[in-house]
Every structure is written in C-alpha cells, then in structure tokens.
Coordinates of C-alpha atoms and ligand atoms in Angstrom, one line a residue:
X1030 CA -19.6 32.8 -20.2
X1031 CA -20.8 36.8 -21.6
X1032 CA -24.0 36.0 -21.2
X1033 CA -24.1 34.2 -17.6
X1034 CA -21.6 37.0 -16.5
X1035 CA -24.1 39.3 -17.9
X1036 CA -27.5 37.8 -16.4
X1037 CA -25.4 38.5 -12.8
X1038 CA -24.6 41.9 -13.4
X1039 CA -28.2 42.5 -14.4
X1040 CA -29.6 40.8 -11.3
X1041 CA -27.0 43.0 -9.0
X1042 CA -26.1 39.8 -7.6
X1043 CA -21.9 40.5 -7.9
X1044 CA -19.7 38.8 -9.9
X1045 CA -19.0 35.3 -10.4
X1046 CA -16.6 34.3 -7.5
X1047 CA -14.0 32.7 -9.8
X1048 CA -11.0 33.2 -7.4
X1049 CA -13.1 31.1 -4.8
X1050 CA -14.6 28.5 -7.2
X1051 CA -10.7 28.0 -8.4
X1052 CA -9.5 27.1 -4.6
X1053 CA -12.5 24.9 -4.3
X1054 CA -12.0 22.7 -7.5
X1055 CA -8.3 22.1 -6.6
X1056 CA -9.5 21.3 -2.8
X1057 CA -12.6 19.0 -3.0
X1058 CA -12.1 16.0 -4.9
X1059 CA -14.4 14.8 -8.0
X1060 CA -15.1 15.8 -11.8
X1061 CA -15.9 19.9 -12.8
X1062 CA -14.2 21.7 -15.0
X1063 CA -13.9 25.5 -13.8
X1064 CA -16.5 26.8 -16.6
X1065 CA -18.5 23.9 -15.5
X1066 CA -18.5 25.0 -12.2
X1067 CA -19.1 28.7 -12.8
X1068 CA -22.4 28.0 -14.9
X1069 CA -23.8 25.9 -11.9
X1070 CA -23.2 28.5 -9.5
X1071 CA -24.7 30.8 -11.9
X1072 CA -27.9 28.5 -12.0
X1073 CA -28.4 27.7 -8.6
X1074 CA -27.9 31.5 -7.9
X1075 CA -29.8 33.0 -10.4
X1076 CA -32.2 30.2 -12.2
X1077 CA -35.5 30.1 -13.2
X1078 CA -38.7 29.2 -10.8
X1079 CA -39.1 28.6 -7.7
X1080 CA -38.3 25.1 -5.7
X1081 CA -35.5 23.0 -3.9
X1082 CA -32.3 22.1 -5.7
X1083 CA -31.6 18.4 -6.2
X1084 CA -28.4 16.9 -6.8
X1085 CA -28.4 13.3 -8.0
X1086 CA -24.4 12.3 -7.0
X1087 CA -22.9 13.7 -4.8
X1088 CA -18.9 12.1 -4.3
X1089 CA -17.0 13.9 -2.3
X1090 CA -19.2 17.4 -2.6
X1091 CA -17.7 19.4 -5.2
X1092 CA -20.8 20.3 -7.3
X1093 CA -22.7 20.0 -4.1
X1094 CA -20.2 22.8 -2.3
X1095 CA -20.7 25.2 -5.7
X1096 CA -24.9 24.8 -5.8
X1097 CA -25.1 25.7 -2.2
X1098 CA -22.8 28.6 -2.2
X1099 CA -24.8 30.1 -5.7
X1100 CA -27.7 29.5 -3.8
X1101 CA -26.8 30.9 -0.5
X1102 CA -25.7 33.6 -3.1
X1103 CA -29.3 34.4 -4.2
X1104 CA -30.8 33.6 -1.0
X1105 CA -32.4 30.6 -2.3
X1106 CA -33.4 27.4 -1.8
X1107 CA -31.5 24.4 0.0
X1108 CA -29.4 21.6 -2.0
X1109 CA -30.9 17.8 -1.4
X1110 CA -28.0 16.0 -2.5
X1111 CA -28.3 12.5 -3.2
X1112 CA -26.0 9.6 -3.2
X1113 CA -25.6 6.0 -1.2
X1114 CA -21.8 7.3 -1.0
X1115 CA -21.1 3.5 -1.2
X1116 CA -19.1 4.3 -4.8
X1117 CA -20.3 2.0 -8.0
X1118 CA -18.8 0.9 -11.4
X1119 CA -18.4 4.4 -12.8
X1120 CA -15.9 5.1 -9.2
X1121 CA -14.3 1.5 -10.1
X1122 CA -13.3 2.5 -13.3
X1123 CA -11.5 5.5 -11.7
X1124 CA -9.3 3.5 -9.5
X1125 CA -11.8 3.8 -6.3
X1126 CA -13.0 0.6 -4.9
X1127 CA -15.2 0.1 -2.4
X1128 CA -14.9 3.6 -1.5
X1129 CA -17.2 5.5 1.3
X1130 CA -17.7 9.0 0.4
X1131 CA -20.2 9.9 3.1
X1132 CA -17.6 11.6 5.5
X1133 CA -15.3 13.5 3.6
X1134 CA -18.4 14.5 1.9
X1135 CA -19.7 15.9 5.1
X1136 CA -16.3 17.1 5.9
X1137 CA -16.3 19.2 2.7
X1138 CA -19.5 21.0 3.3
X1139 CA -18.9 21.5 6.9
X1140 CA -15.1 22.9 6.1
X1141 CA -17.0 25.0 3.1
X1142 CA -19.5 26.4 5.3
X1143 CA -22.6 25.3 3.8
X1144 CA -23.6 22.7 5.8
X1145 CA -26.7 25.2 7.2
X1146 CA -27.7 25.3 3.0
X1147 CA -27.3 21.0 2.4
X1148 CA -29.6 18.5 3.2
X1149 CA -27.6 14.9 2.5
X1150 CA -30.1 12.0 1.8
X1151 CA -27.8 8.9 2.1
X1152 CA -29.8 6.8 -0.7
X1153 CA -30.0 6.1 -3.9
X1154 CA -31.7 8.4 -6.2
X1155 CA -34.8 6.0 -7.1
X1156 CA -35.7 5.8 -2.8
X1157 CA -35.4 9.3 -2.1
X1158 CA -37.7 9.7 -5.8
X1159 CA -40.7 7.2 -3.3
X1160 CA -40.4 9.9 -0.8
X1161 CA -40.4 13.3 -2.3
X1162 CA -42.9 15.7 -2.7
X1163 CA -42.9 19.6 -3.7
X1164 CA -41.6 20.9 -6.4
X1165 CA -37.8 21.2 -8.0
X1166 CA -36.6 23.9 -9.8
X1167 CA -32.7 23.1 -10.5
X1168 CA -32.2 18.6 -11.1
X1169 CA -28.3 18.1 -11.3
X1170 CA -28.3 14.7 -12.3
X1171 CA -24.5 13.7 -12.0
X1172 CA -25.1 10.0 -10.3
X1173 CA -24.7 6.5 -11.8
X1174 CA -23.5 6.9 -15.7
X1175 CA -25.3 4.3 -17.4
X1176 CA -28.0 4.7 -19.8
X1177 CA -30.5 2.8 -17.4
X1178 CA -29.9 4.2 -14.6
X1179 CA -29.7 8.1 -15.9
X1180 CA -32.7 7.4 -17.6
X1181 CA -34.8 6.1 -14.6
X1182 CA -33.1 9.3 -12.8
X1183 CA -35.0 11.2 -15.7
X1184 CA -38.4 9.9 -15.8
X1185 CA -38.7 9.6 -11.9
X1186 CA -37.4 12.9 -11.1
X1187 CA -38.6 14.7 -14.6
X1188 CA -42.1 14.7 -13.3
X1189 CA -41.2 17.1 -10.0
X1190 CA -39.6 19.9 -12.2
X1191 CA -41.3 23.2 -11.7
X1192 CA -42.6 24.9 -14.9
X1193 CA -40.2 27.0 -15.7
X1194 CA -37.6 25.0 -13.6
X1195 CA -34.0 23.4 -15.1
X1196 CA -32.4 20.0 -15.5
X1197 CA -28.9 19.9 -16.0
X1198 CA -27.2 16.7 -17.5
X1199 CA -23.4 16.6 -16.4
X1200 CA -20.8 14.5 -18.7
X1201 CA -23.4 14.4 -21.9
X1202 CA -20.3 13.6 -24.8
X1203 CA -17.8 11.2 -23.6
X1204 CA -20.2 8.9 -21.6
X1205 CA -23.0 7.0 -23.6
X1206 CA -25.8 7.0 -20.9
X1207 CA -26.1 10.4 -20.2
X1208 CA -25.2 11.1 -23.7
X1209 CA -28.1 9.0 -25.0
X1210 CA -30.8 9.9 -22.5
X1211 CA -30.2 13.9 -23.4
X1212 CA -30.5 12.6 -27.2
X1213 CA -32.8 10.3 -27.3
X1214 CA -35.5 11.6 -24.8
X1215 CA -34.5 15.3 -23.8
X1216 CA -33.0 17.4 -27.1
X1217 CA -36.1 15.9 -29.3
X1218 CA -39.1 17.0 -26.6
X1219 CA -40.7 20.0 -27.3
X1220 CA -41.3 20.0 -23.2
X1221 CA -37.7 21.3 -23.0
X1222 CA -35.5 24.0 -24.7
X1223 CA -31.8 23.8 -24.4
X1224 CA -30.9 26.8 -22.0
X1225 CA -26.9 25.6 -21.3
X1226 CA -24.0 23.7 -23.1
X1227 CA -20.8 24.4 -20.8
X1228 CA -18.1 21.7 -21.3
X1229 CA -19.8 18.2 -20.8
X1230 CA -23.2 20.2 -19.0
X1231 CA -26.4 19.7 -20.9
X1232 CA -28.4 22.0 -18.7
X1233 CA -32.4 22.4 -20.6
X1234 CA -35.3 24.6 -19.6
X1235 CA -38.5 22.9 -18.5
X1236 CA -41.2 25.5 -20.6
X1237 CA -44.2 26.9 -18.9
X1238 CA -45.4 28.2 -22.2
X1239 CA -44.4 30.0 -25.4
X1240 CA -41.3 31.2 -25.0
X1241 CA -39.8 32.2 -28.5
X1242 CA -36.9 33.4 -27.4
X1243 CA -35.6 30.8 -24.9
X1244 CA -36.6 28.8 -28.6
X1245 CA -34.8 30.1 -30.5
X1246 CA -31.4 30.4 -28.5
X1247 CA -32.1 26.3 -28.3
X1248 CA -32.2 26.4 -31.7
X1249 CA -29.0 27.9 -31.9
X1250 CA -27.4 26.1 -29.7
X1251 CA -28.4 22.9 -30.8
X1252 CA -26.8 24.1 -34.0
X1253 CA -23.7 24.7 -32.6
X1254 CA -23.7 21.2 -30.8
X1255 CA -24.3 19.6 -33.7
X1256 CA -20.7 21.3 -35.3
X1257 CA -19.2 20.7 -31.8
X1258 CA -20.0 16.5 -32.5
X1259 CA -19.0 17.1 -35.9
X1260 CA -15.8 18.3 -34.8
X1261 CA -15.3 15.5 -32.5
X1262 CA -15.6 13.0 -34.9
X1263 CA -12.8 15.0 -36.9
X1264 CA -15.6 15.1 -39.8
X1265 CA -15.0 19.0 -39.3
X1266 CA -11.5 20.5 -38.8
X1267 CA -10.4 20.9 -35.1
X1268 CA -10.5 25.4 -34.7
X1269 CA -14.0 24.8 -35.9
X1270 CA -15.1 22.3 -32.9
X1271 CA -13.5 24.8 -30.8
X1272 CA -14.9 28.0 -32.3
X1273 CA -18.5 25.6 -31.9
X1274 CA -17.3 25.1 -28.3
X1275 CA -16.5 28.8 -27.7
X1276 CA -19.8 29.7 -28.9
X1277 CA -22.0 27.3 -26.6
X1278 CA -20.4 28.7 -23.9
X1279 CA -21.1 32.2 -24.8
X1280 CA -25.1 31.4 -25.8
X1281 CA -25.4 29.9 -22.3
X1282 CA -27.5 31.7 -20.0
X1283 CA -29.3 30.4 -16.7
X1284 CA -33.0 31.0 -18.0
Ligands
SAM2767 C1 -19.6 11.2 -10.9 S1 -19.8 11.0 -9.2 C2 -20.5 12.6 -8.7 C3 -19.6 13.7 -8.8 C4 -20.0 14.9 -8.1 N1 -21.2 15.5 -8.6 C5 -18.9 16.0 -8.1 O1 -19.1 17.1 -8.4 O2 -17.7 15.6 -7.8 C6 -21.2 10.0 -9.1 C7 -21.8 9.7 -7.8 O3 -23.0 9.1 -8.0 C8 -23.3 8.2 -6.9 N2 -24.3 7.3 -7.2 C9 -24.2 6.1 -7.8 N3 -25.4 5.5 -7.9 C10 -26.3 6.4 -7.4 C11 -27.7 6.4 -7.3 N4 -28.5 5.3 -7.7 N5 -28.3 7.4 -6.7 C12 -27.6 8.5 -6.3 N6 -26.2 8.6 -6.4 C13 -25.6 7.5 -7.0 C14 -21.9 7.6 -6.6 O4 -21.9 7.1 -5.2 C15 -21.0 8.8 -6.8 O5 -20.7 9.4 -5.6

C-alpha cells in the first residue's frame, strides 16, 4: 500500500487510520479484508472527480462504514448505499437465510457515527439506477454476484460515472460474475485504465483524456495480474503469485 500511503501524505490528509479500520472489520459483520478496506478508505478520501459515492450492497455496513468515514475524512461527498437488505443466493450460500440486514445495518452506521454522511436507499440496485441523476465519482459495486446481475449493475450505473471518476469491482478472482464482467467488458475498454488491484478489488479509472501515465501503470498492473492468475492456477510457482500479489498492492494508487 506505498503508494496509497504516499498519495495521503502528499494530500496532508493524515495517515491511514489502520488501528480504527482493524476494530471496525472485527465489529461489523460482512466480507473485507484489512488492505481491502484501507484502499477504499483511501478512495473515497482521496479519489478522483467530483460526485456522490455509490455503493451497490450494502449487508450489514462494513464497506459502507469505511467509504463514509474516508469521505468524511476528505470532506467529501455522501455514500448512497444500495441494497433490498432482504439477503439473496450469494447470503444463502453463506449460511444466512432469509436474512434482514436493514437494521443492524442502520445500527452499524448510527453506532459508527456516520449516519449524518449515508444515505440508505432500501432497493435493489436496477430501481434506484430509474431514479438517479447527477453524477458518480466512486461506484463500489459489491451486490448480487452473478454474472447477470453485476453486469446489468455495470451497464446501468457505468453511464453516471464522472470523467475522471472510479469503479471498483469487489471479489473479482474467486467469483465468476464479477470475475467475468471486469474481463470481459472492463480490463479490454480503452474507456478505463486499471488504477487498483488490492486483494479481490478491481478498482479502474474512468479516463477523461490522455492520461499516459495512469496508462501505463494499467499496463503494469495488468501485467502483474496476469502472473497473479498464473499463479493461482499453480502454472507459476506459489512465492511468485505472492511476489505478483505484493506488487499490485504496491502499484495501487487512488487516481
Ligand atoms: C456481499 S454482500 C455486500 C457486503 C458489503 N459490501 C460488506 O462490506 O460487508 C452483498 C449484498 O448485496 C445485496 N444485494 C443483492 N441483490 C442486490 C441488488 N439487486 N441491488 C443491491 N443490492 C443487492 C444483498 O442484500 C447483500 O446485502
């Protein structure tokens, strides 16, 4: 995380609040690993262009808790998080069954103190798409897991992205649909430039014009992911996947 740590100091914002973010991942339920975490603080804090932050999925708040308070952080713009909180077959195969998330969710954000910086819209992500207008400049999209349905969160959501604003992809290995959607329609656009690969976070850059730079670190981190997969299939020896791992992290920067 140099370079995110980095882009903080530079933008005399203080350090990353690991201590904090460590309390809040063992407190709220749900699914971020600590780096995870840190990176998406670091965006909502300190991200490209200008716009609200929306959060596709919700659960119980975790990633919701950790935009607001990097926003809040950089005196920025409020978190729309989205989610029916009515659970689904991704929650299923974790053991939770018919499961309402909408009040510990509240409670979580409330008990965080950044209930003032979240706007909950209890829908799902394609109604609260038929309403929305302005512009966003961080999409988390962390809802329903399929390849359908994070591909209609794409294109319907895709088209509100500032210039210059971010999409971040959580759990882009180990599941297919958001695995394929960042494959199959994200990594080959020339739209988008990979600014962020943190654990399972695909996070890419929405360019507002030549930007060789912001290139050619997508270059090289595409590179890297490419050894990481390698690596995963055991085609390439296991310090290597975690040497390709190590340096994602380390060319992942929040612009
Ligand atoms: C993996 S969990 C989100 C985890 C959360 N981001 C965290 O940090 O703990 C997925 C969530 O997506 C929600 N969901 C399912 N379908 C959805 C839809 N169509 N629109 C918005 N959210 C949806 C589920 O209710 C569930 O709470």
């Amino acid at each position: 995380m140099l370079s995110v740590r980095w882009l903080f100091f530079r933008k005399r914002l203080g350090p990353l609040p690991g201590g904090y973010i460590k309390q809040l991942l063992s407190r709220v339920e749900g699914w971020l690993s600590y780096h995870e975490a840190l990176y998406l603080y670091a965006l909502a804090a300190a991200g490209p262009a200008e716009g609200k932050i929306v959060e596709i999925g919700s659960w119980k708040g975790k990633s919701t808790v950790i935009l607001a308070k990097g926003s809040k952080q950089g005196r920025r713009e409020e978190v729309y998080a989205i989610d029916p909180h009515k659970g689904g077959p991704d929650q299923e195969a974790h053991g939770h069954k018919d499961v309402d998330s909408e009040m510990e969710f509240r409670n979580n954000v409330r008990q965080e103190q950044v209930a003032d910086q979240v706007r909950p819209m209890v829908m799902r992500s394609d109604e609260a798409a038929t309403g929305w207008s302005g512009p966003v400049r961080l999409l988390w999209i962390d809802g329903d897991h399929s390849y359908e349905a994070v591909r209609q969160d794409f294109l319907l959501w895709e088209p509100f992205v500032a210039p210059g604003g971010v999409i971040a992809f959580h759990d882009t290995y180990a599941w297919e649909g958001p695995r394929r959607v960042v494959e199959e329609m994200v990594l080959v656009s020339r739209k988008f430039a990979v600014i962020g690969l943190v654990d399972s976070i695909t996070a890419v850059k929405k360019l507002s014009g030549a930007e060789p730079l912001v290139l050619l670190r997508s270059y090289c981190l595409l590179f890297a992911r490419y050894l990481y997969k390698l690596g995963r299939r055991h085609v390439l020896p296991g310090d290597l996947r975690k040497l390709s791992k190590a340096v994602m992290k380390w060319l992942s920067s929040v612009g």
